[in-house]
């Protein structure tokens, strides 16, 4: 094969000889194994063949055709895992080919052999069998990787590769929805876990209330007389859903922090004010506000009462809890006031804790702004404690390593959190007690100027910085005239933002109007 001038038919015949018996027509597994070994032993001499596209493609075609075997069904899990991993790798390659040649004629050429599509009749039943091989305690071990998990991942990749359409899937899901909902009552926790994951994927990928094939509609949910006045078809179920999530987060029979984090994440999605009408949000959330606050305060403390590894797992729950507190503040407004002393105590304690993972601090700052916006001038008592924290965090930004991309990203998160805190405090304190913010205004403008000069800031930071300038002018009014005349950087900053994208430009235009009004008055 390596002789100069060797013809293509000769090379192909040689390859066929080396791998003879590997194809599907050979029924004897011993013959097929011997053929595979023959080809494997020849690979050391095949470098030049793999350098040739035609020969390389032929070799791989023979191997792929042969790989549909009983390896996955055997009792040797390491072998089965490798076999499934092989097909996952093929899926990755075919997905990449489809992305690369999407919309072009090359996508249907010999470049793309569509091995997965051809292997579907044998491959899918085999992989479905792997889903039955779950270990009893696998849901309690985040590090486990067994044949059922590998098979499930491969099935997902196959679905992406062959691309079943929403139009084809939706009727099948609608037909099986009752079965899935009933399976959520199964006595086996793994069955319920798998079903819940499946339902989550259904809503993530298929459900669209305004689409042609909504999964949830009035035909499979009970009808309500006031359906048209509801903000969502799920609104009647919210009290029970929230109660169930609170119970899940407070379960004493589990040490798995992922359950608590997932419960808070779900709450975070449910209580967002934009997803419910104002009346719905206040009435439903108010019913469980006491229980919510008690749980969140307990989560805030969990990082100091566990070992290091478990504390790292709890960080997600802590961040979710912080976000939910902010959402509830926006929903309940001043009704959150009775809880604020305890909430502010734990938030400020966490901000001063050097052992707390840094990723939790930006959402805590944002939460301070939500609290201030909710309780208005009542935030006065917290100013002497919150403002030094904001100023200290602003000073910390100058020490971050700008050559480290992760640190640059964290710096932007922290800046955004600080600005969101200032915006909430300024808007909340606006009115008779607005003058309380004057001692902090100079530092705020100096910090904003430093951010303006920092080219590593992203658009979200730019928008939040410009919003703070407008909030400062709006809150202090004519009292901010001298400040803006002294710190003239805002002129160039706003000019730059007015030439930016729509969202930043709109915020800058509003801020410009507030500043002009304060300076000209």
Coordinates of C-alpha atoms in Angstrom, one line a residue:
X1 CA 0.0 0.0 0.0
X2 CA 2.8 2.4 0.7
X3 CA 4.7 1.7 -2.6
X4 CA 4.9 4.8 -4.9
X5 CA 2.3 4.5 -7.6
X6 CA 0.1 2.1 -5.8
X7 CA -3.4 2.4 -7.3
X8 CA -6.5 3.3 -5.3
X9 CA -8.2 0.0 -6.0
X10 CA -5.1 -1.8 -4.7
X11 CA -5.1 0.2 -1.5
X12 CA -8.8 -0.3 -1.0
X13 CA -8.4 -4.1 -1.6
X14 CA -5.6 -4.2 1.0
X15 CA -7.7 -2.4 3.6
X16 CA -10.6 -4.7 2.9
X17 CA -8.2 -7.7 3.4
X18 CA -7.0 -6.3 6.7
X19 CA -10.5 -5.6 8.0
X20 CA -12.2 -8.5 6.1
X21 CA -15.0 -10.0 8.3
X22 CA -15.6 -6.8 10.2
X23 CA -18.8 -6.0 8.4
X24 CA -22.3 -6.7 9.5
X25 CA -22.8 -9.7 7.1
X26 CA -20.3 -11.8 9.1
X27 CA -22.3 -13.5 11.8
X28 CA -19.5 -15.1 13.7
X29 CA -18.3 -12.8 16.5
X30 CA -14.9 -14.7 16.6
X31 CA -14.3 -13.9 12.9
X32 CA -15.2 -10.3 13.4
X33 CA -13.0 -10.0 16.5
X34 CA -10.0 -11.5 14.5
X35 CA -10.7 -9.0 11.7
X36 CA -10.7 -6.1 14.1
X37 CA -7.4 -7.3 15.6
X38 CA -5.9 -7.6 12.1
X39 CA -6.8 -4.0 11.4
X40 CA -5.7 -2.9 14.8
X41 CA -2.2 -4.5 14.4
X42 CA -1.8 -2.8 11.1
X43 CA -2.5 0.7 12.4
X44 CA 1.1 1.3 13.3
X45 CA 1.9 1.2 9.6
X46 CA -1.2 3.2 8.6
X47 CA 0.0 6.8 9.2
X48 CA 0.2 7.6 5.5
X49 CA -3.2 6.1 5.0
X50 CA -4.8 8.3 7.6
X51 CA -3.2 11.3 5.9
X52 CA -5.2 10.5 2.8
X53 CA -8.9 11.5 3.1
X54 CA -10.3 8.7 1.0
X55 CA -8.4 6.0 2.8
X56 CA -9.1 7.6 6.2
X57 CA -12.8 7.8 5.5
X58 CA -12.9 4.2 4.4
X59 CA -11.1 2.9 7.4
X60 CA -13.4 4.8 9.8
X61 CA -16.5 3.7 7.9
X62 CA -15.5 0.0 8.4
X63 CA -14.8 0.6 12.1
X64 CA -18.0 2.5 12.7
X65 CA -20.1 -0.1 10.9
X66 CA -18.5 -2.7 13.1
X67 CA -18.9 -0.8 16.3
X68 CA -22.7 -1.6 16.5
X69 CA -22.1 -4.7 18.6
X70 CA -23.1 -6.1 22.0
X71 CA -20.3 -4.3 23.9
X72 CA -22.9 -2.1 25.7
X73 CA -25.0 -5.1 26.7
X74 CA -22.2 -7.0 28.3
X75 CA -21.4 -7.2 32.0
X76 CA -18.1 -5.4 31.7
X77 CA -19.1 -1.8 32.5
X78 CA -15.7 -0.2 31.6
X79 CA -16.0 -1.8 28.1
X80 CA -19.6 -0.6 27.8
X81 CA -18.7 2.9 28.9
X82 CA -16.1 3.1 26.2
X83 CA -18.5 1.8 23.6
X84 CA -21.1 4.4 24.6
X85 CA -18.4 7.1 24.7
X86 CA -17.5 6.1 21.1
X87 CA -21.0 6.8 19.9
X88 CA -21.1 10.1 21.8
X89 CA -17.9 11.2 20.1
X90 CA -19.4 10.3 16.7
X91 CA -22.5 12.4 17.6
X92 CA -20.2 15.4 18.6
X93 CA -18.5 15.1 15.2
X94 CA -21.7 14.9 13.2
X95 CA -23.2 17.8 15.1
X96 CA -20.1 19.9 14.4
X97 CA -20.3 18.9 10.7
X98 CA -23.9 19.9 10.5
X99 CA -23.2 23.3 12.2
X100 CA -20.3 23.9 9.8
X101 CA -22.1 23.0 6.6
X102 CA -25.6 24.1 7.5
X103 CA -27.4 25.4 4.5
X104 CA -24.7 24.3 2.0
X105 CA -24.6 21.4 -0.4
X106 CA -21.5 20.0 1.3
X107 CA -23.6 18.9 4.2
X108 CA -25.1 16.1 2.1
X109 CA -21.8 15.0 0.6
X110 CA -19.4 12.2 1.5
X111 CA -17.9 14.5 4.2
X112 CA -20.9 13.5 6.3
X113 CA -21.6 9.7 6.3
X114 CA -24.5 10.0 8.8
X115 CA -23.4 7.1 10.9
X116 CA -25.8 7.9 13.7
X117 CA -28.8 8.0 11.4
X118 CA -27.9 4.6 9.9
X119 CA -27.3 3.1 13.3
X120 CA -30.5 4.3 14.9
X121 CA -32.5 1.0 14.7
X122 CA -29.7 -0.9 16.6
X123 CA -28.3 2.0 18.7
X124 CA -31.4 3.5 20.3
X125 CA -32.9 0.2 21.8
X126 CA -29.4 -0.7 23.1
X127 CA -29.0 2.7 24.8
X128 CA -32.6 2.6 26.2
X129 CA -31.6 -0.6 28.0
X130 CA -28.7 1.2 29.7
X131 CA -31.3 3.5 31.4
X132 CA -32.5 0.5 33.3
X133 CA -29.1 -0.1 34.9
X134 CA -29.2 2.7 37.5
X135 CA -27.4 2.2 40.8
X136 CA -29.5 2.4 44.0
X137 CA -27.6 5.4 45.4
X138 CA -26.4 7.1 42.3
X139 CA -28.6 10.2 43.0
X140 CA -26.7 10.8 46.2
X141 CA -23.2 10.9 44.6
X142 CA -22.4 13.8 42.3
X143 CA -19.2 12.1 41.1
X144 CA -20.7 8.9 39.9
X145 CA -20.5 8.2 36.1
X146 CA -22.1 4.9 35.2
X147 CA -23.6 3.2 32.2
X148 CA -27.1 4.6 32.7
X149 CA -25.8 8.2 32.9
X150 CA -23.5 7.7 29.9
X151 CA -26.4 6.1 27.9
X152 CA -28.7 9.0 28.8
X153 CA -26.2 11.5 27.7
X154 CA -25.6 9.7 24.4
X155 CA -29.3 9.5 23.7
X156 CA -29.5 13.3 24.2
X157 CA -26.6 13.7 21.7
X158 CA -28.3 11.4 19.2
X159 CA -31.5 13.5 19.4
X160 CA -29.5 16.6 18.7
X161 CA -27.7 14.8 15.8
X162 CA -30.8 13.5 14.0
X163 CA -32.9 16.5 15.0
X164 CA -36.5 15.5 15.7
X165 CA -38.6 18.6 15.2
X166 CA -40.9 20.3 17.7
X167 CA -43.8 19.5 15.4
X168 CA -43.1 15.8 15.6
X169 CA -42.3 15.7 19.3
X170 CA -45.1 17.9 20.7
X171 CA -48.0 15.4 19.9
X172 CA -46.0 12.6 21.4
X173 CA -45.3 14.5 24.6
X174 CA -49.0 15.7 24.8
X175 CA -50.1 12.0 24.5
X176 CA -47.6 10.9 27.2
X177 CA -48.1 13.8 29.6
X178 CA -50.7 12.1 31.8
X179 CA -48.3 9.1 32.1
X180 CA -45.4 11.4 33.2
X181 CA -47.6 13.2 35.7
X182 CA -48.7 10.0 37.2
X183 CA -45.2 8.7 37.4
X184 CA -44.3 11.6 39.7
X185 CA -46.2 9.6 42.4
X186 CA -44.1 6.5 41.9
X187 CA -42.7 5.1 45.2
X188 CA -39.2 4.9 43.7
X189 CA -37.3 8.1 44.2
X190 CA -35.1 7.5 41.1
X191 CA -38.2 7.2 38.9
X192 CA -39.6 10.4 40.3
X193 CA -36.2 12.1 39.8
X194 CA -35.9 11.0 36.2
X195 CA -39.6 12.0 35.5
X196 CA -39.0 15.4 37.0
X197 CA -35.9 15.9 34.8
X198 CA -37.9 14.8 31.7
X199 CA -40.7 17.3 32.5
X200 CA -38.2 20.0 32.9
X201 CA -36.7 19.3 29.5
X202 CA -40.2 19.2 28.0
X203 CA -40.9 22.7 29.2
X204 CA -37.4 24.0 28.4
X205 CA -37.5 22.7 24.8
X206 CA -41.1 22.3 23.7
X207 CA -43.6 24.4 25.7
X208 CA -44.6 27.8 24.4
X209 CA -47.9 29.2 25.5
X210 CA -48.2 31.3 22.3
X211 CA -46.9 28.5 20.0
X212 CA -48.7 26.1 17.9
X213 CA -48.2 23.2 20.3
X214 CA -48.4 24.3 23.9
X215 CA -47.9 21.5 26.3
X216 CA -49.9 23.0 29.1
X217 CA -53.3 24.4 28.1
X218 CA -56.9 24.5 29.3
X219 CA -57.5 21.0 27.9
X220 CA -55.1 19.3 30.4
X221 CA -55.4 21.7 33.3
X222 CA -58.7 22.4 35.1
X223 CA -60.6 25.4 33.8
X224 CA -61.2 28.4 36.1
X225 CA -63.9 30.9 35.7
X226 CA -61.5 33.8 36.0
X227 CA -58.9 32.3 33.7
X228 CA -58.8 35.5 31.6
X229 CA -57.9 37.6 34.6
X230 CA -55.0 35.3 35.6
X231 CA -51.5 36.2 34.7
X232 CA -50.6 32.6 34.0
X233 CA -52.5 29.2 33.7
X234 CA -50.3 28.1 36.6
X235 CA -51.5 30.9 38.9
X236 CA -54.1 28.8 40.8
X237 CA -51.4 26.3 41.7
X238 CA -48.8 28.8 43.0
X239 CA -49.7 28.6 46.7
X240 CA -49.3 24.8 46.7
X241 CA -46.2 24.9 44.5
X242 CA -44.5 27.5 46.8
X243 CA -45.5 25.5 49.9
X244 CA -44.0 22.3 48.4
X245 CA -40.8 24.0 47.4
X246 CA -40.5 25.5 50.9
X247 CA -41.0 22.0 52.4
X248 CA -38.3 20.6 50.1
X249 CA -35.8 23.2 51.1
X250 CA -36.5 22.6 54.8
X251 CA -36.4 18.8 54.7
X252 CA -34.5 17.3 57.6
X253 CA -34.1 13.9 56.1
X254 CA -31.5 14.8 53.4
X255 CA -28.0 16.2 53.5
X256 CA -28.0 16.8 49.8
X257 CA -27.4 20.6 49.2
X258 CA -28.4 20.3 45.6
X259 CA -32.0 19.7 46.6
X260 CA -32.0 22.9 48.7
X261 CA -30.3 24.9 45.9
X262 CA -32.8 23.6 43.3
X263 CA -35.7 24.5 45.5
X264 CA -34.5 28.1 45.9
X265 CA -33.8 28.3 42.2
X266 CA -37.4 27.3 41.5
X267 CA -38.7 29.8 44.0
X268 CA -36.5 32.4 42.3
X269 CA -38.3 31.8 39.0
X270 CA -41.8 31.7 40.5
X271 CA -41.8 34.9 42.6
X272 CA -40.3 37.2 40.0
X273 CA -42.7 40.1 39.9
X274 CA -42.7 40.4 36.1
X275 CA -44.2 36.9 35.8
X276 CA -47.2 37.6 38.0
X277 CA -49.6 40.5 38.2
X278 CA -49.0 42.8 41.2
X279 CA -52.1 41.5 43.0
X280 CA -51.2 37.8 42.5
X281 CA -47.6 38.3 43.6
X282 CA -48.4 40.2 46.8
X283 CA -51.3 37.9 47.9
X284 CA -49.6 34.6 47.1
X285 CA -46.1 35.4 48.4
X286 CA -47.4 37.2 51.5
X287 CA -49.0 34.0 52.7
X288 CA -45.7 32.3 52.9
X289 CA -43.4 35.3 53.7
X290 CA -42.7 34.3 57.3
X291 CA -41.7 30.8 56.3
X292 CA -39.6 32.1 53.4
X293 CA -37.7 34.6 55.5
X294 CA -37.0 32.0 58.2
X295 CA -35.6 29.5 55.7
X296 CA -33.5 32.2 53.9
X297 CA -32.0 33.4 57.1
X298 CA -31.0 29.8 58.0
X299 CA -29.4 29.4 54.6
X300 CA -27.4 32.6 55.1
X301 CA -25.9 31.0 58.1
X302 CA -25.1 27.6 56.6
X303 CA -21.7 28.5 55.3
X304 CA -20.3 29.0 58.8
X305 CA -21.7 25.8 60.2
X306 CA -20.4 23.2 57.8
X307 CA -17.1 21.8 56.7
X308 CA -15.3 23.5 53.8
X309 CA -16.4 21.1 51.0
X310 CA -20.0 21.2 52.0
X311 CA -19.8 25.0 52.4
X312 CA -18.8 25.2 48.7
X313 CA -21.9 23.1 47.8
X314 CA -24.0 25.5 49.9
X315 CA -22.8 28.6 48.0
X316 CA -25.3 28.0 45.2
X317 CA -28.2 27.8 47.8
X318 CA -26.9 31.0 49.4
X319 CA -26.8 32.9 46.1
X320 CA -30.3 31.7 45.2
X321 CA -31.6 32.6 48.6
X322 CA -30.1 36.1 48.2
X323 CA -31.8 36.5 44.8
X324 CA -35.1 35.3 46.1
X325 CA -35.0 37.8 49.0
X326 CA -34.6 40.5 46.4
X327 CA -37.5 39.3 44.4
X328 CA -39.7 39.1 47.5
X329 CA -38.7 42.6 48.5
X330 CA -39.9 43.9 45.1
X331 CA -43.1 42.0 45.5
X332 CA -44.0 42.9 49.1
X333 CA -42.5 46.4 49.2
X334 CA -42.8 47.9 52.7
X335 CA -44.4 44.8 54.1
X336 CA -40.9 43.3 54.2
X337 CA -39.9 45.9 56.9
X338 CA -40.5 43.6 60.0
X339 CA -37.9 41.2 58.6
X340 CA -35.3 43.8 57.6
X341 CA -33.3 43.9 60.9
X342 CA -32.5 40.2 60.7
X343 CA -31.9 40.2 57.0
X344 CA -29.6 43.2 57.0
X345 CA -27.7 41.7 60.0
X346 CA -26.9 38.5 58.1
X347 CA -26.2 40.3 54.8
X348 CA -23.7 42.7 56.3
X349 CA -22.1 39.9 58.3
X350 CA -21.7 37.9 55.1
X351 CA -20.1 40.9 53.3
X352 CA -17.5 41.2 56.0
X353 CA -16.7 37.5 56.1
X354 CA -13.4 37.0 54.2
X355 CA -14.1 33.2 54.1
X356 CA -17.3 33.5 52.1
X357 CA -16.9 32.7 48.4
X358 CA -16.6 35.9 46.5
X359 CA -19.3 34.9 43.9
X360 CA -22.0 35.5 46.6
X361 CA -21.1 39.1 47.3
X362 CA -22.3 40.8 44.1
X363 CA -25.9 39.5 44.5
X364 CA -25.8 40.5 48.2
X365 CA -25.1 44.1 47.1
X366 CA -28.0 44.0 44.6
X367 CA -30.2 42.7 47.4
X368 CA -29.3 45.7 49.5
X369 CA -30.6 47.9 46.7
X370 CA -33.9 45.8 46.5
X371 CA -34.4 46.2 50.3
X372 CA -33.8 50.0 50.2
X373 CA -36.2 50.3 47.3
X374 CA -38.8 48.3 49.1
X375 CA -38.7 50.1 52.5
X376 CA -37.8 53.6 51.3
X377 CA -36.8 56.2 53.9
X378 CA -36.8 53.4 56.5
X379 CA -33.4 52.4 55.1
X380 CA -31.9 55.4 56.9
X381 CA -31.0 53.3 60.0
X382 CA -28.9 51.0 57.8
X383 CA -26.9 53.7 55.9
X384 CA -24.0 54.0 58.4
X385 CA -23.4 50.2 58.0
X386 CA -24.2 49.6 54.3
X387 CA -22.4 52.6 52.8
X388 CA -18.9 51.7 54.2
X389 CA -19.4 48.2 52.8
X390 CA -20.1 49.6 49.4
X391 CA -17.1 52.0 49.6
X392 CA -14.8 49.2 50.8
X393 CA -15.9 46.9 47.9
X394 CA -15.3 49.8 45.4
X395 CA -11.7 50.1 46.8
X396 CA -11.2 46.3 46.4
X397 CA -11.7 46.5 42.7
X398 CA -8.4 48.3 42.2
X399 CA -6.6 45.3 43.6
X400 CA -8.0 42.7 41.1
X401 CA -5.6 41.1 38.6
X402 CA -6.7 42.6 35.2
X403 CA -4.7 39.9 33.3
X404 CA -6.9 37.2 34.7
X405 CA -10.2 36.9 32.7
X406 CA -12.0 35.3 35.6
X407 CA -11.1 38.3 37.8
X408 CA -12.1 40.8 35.1
X409 CA -15.5 39.0 34.9
X410 CA -15.8 39.0 38.7
X411 CA -14.9 42.7 38.7
X412 CA -17.8 43.5 36.4
X413 CA -20.2 41.5 38.5
X414 CA -19.1 43.3 41.6
X415 CA -19.3 46.7 39.9
X416 CA -22.8 45.9 38.7
X417 CA -23.8 44.8 42.2
X418 CA -22.5 48.0 43.8
X419 CA -24.2 50.2 41.3
X420 CA -27.5 48.4 41.7
X421 CA -27.2 48.9 45.5
X422 CA -26.6 52.6 45.1
X423 CA -29.5 52.9 42.6
X424 CA -31.9 51.2 45.0
X425 CA -30.7 53.2 48.0
X426 CA -31.0 56.5 46.0
X427 CA -34.4 55.8 44.7
X428 CA -35.6 54.5 48.1
X429 CA -34.3 57.4 50.1
X430 CA -35.6 60.0 47.6
X431 CA -37.9 62.6 49.3
X432 CA -37.7 64.4 52.6
X433 CA -34.6 62.5 53.7
X434 CA -32.7 62.7 50.4
X435 CA -30.0 64.9 52.0
X436 CA -28.8 61.9 53.9
X437 CA -27.0 60.8 50.7
X438 CA -25.0 64.0 50.3
X439 CA -22.0 62.8 52.4
X440 CA -21.7 59.7 50.1
X441 CA -22.2 61.4 46.8
X442 CA -18.6 62.5 46.2
X443 CA -17.2 59.0 46.7
X444 CA -19.9 57.6 44.4
X445 CA -19.0 60.0 41.6
X446 CA -15.3 59.2 42.1
X447 CA -16.0 55.5 41.8
X448 CA -18.2 56.0 38.7
X449 CA -15.4 58.0 37.1
X450 CA -12.9 55.2 37.8
X451 CA -15.3 52.7 36.2
X452 CA -15.7 55.0 33.2
X453 CA -12.0 55.1 32.6
X454 CA -11.7 51.3 32.9
X455 CA -12.0 49.8 29.5
X456 CA -12.6 46.3 30.9
X457 CA -16.2 47.2 31.9
X458 CA -19.0 45.5 30.0
X459 CA -22.2 46.9 28.7
X460 CA -24.2 45.9 31.8
X461 CA -21.8 47.8 34.0
X462 CA -22.0 50.8 31.7
X463 CA -25.7 50.9 31.8
X464 CA -25.9 50.5 35.6
X465 CA -23.2 53.2 36.1
X466 CA -25.1 55.7 33.9
X467 CA -28.4 54.8 35.7
X468 CA -26.7 55.7 39.0
X469 CA -25.7 59.2 37.6
X470 CA -29.4 59.8 36.7
X471 CA -30.6 58.5 40.1
X472 CA -28.1 60.7 41.9
X473 CA -29.3 63.8 40.0
X474 CA -33.0 62.8 40.4
X475 CA -32.7 62.2 44.2
X476 CA -30.5 65.2 45.2
X477 CA -31.9 67.6 42.7
X478 CA -30.3 71.0 42.9
X479 CA -28.1 69.8 45.7
X480 CA -26.1 67.8 43.2
X481 CA -25.4 70.9 41.0
X482 CA -22.0 71.6 42.4
X483 CA -21.0 67.9 42.4
X484 CA -21.7 67.5 38.6
X485 CA -20.0 70.8 37.8
X486 CA -16.9 69.5 39.7
X487 CA -16.9 66.0 38.2
X488 CA -17.2 66.8 34.5
X489 CA -16.3 63.2 33.4
X490 CA -20.1 62.6 33.1
X491 CA -20.2 64.8 29.9
X492 CA -17.8 62.5 28.0
X493 CA -19.3 59.4 29.5
X494 CA -22.9 60.2 28.5
X495 CA -21.7 61.3 25.0
X496 CA -20.1 57.9 24.6
X497 CA -23.2 56.1 25.8
X498 CA -25.5 58.1 23.5
X499 CA -23.6 56.5 20.6
X500 CA -24.0 53.0 22.1
X501 CA -26.7 50.3 21.6
X502 CA -30.4 51.1 22.2
X503 CA -30.6 50.0 25.9
X504 CA -27.6 51.9 27.0
X505 CA -28.5 54.9 24.9
X506 CA -32.0 55.0 26.4
X507 CA -30.7 55.0 29.9
X508 CA -28.0 57.6 29.1
X509 CA -30.7 59.9 27.5
X510 CA -32.8 59.7 30.7
X511 CA -29.7 60.3 32.9
X512 CA -28.7 63.3 30.8
X513 CA -32.2 64.8 31.3
X514 CA -32.0 64.4 35.1
X515 CA -28.5 65.9 35.2
X516 CA -29.5 68.9 33.0
X517 CA -32.5 69.5 35.2
X518 CA -30.4 69.5 38.4
X519 CA -27.6 71.7 37.0
X520 CA -29.8 74.2 35.2
X521 CA -32.3 74.7 38.0

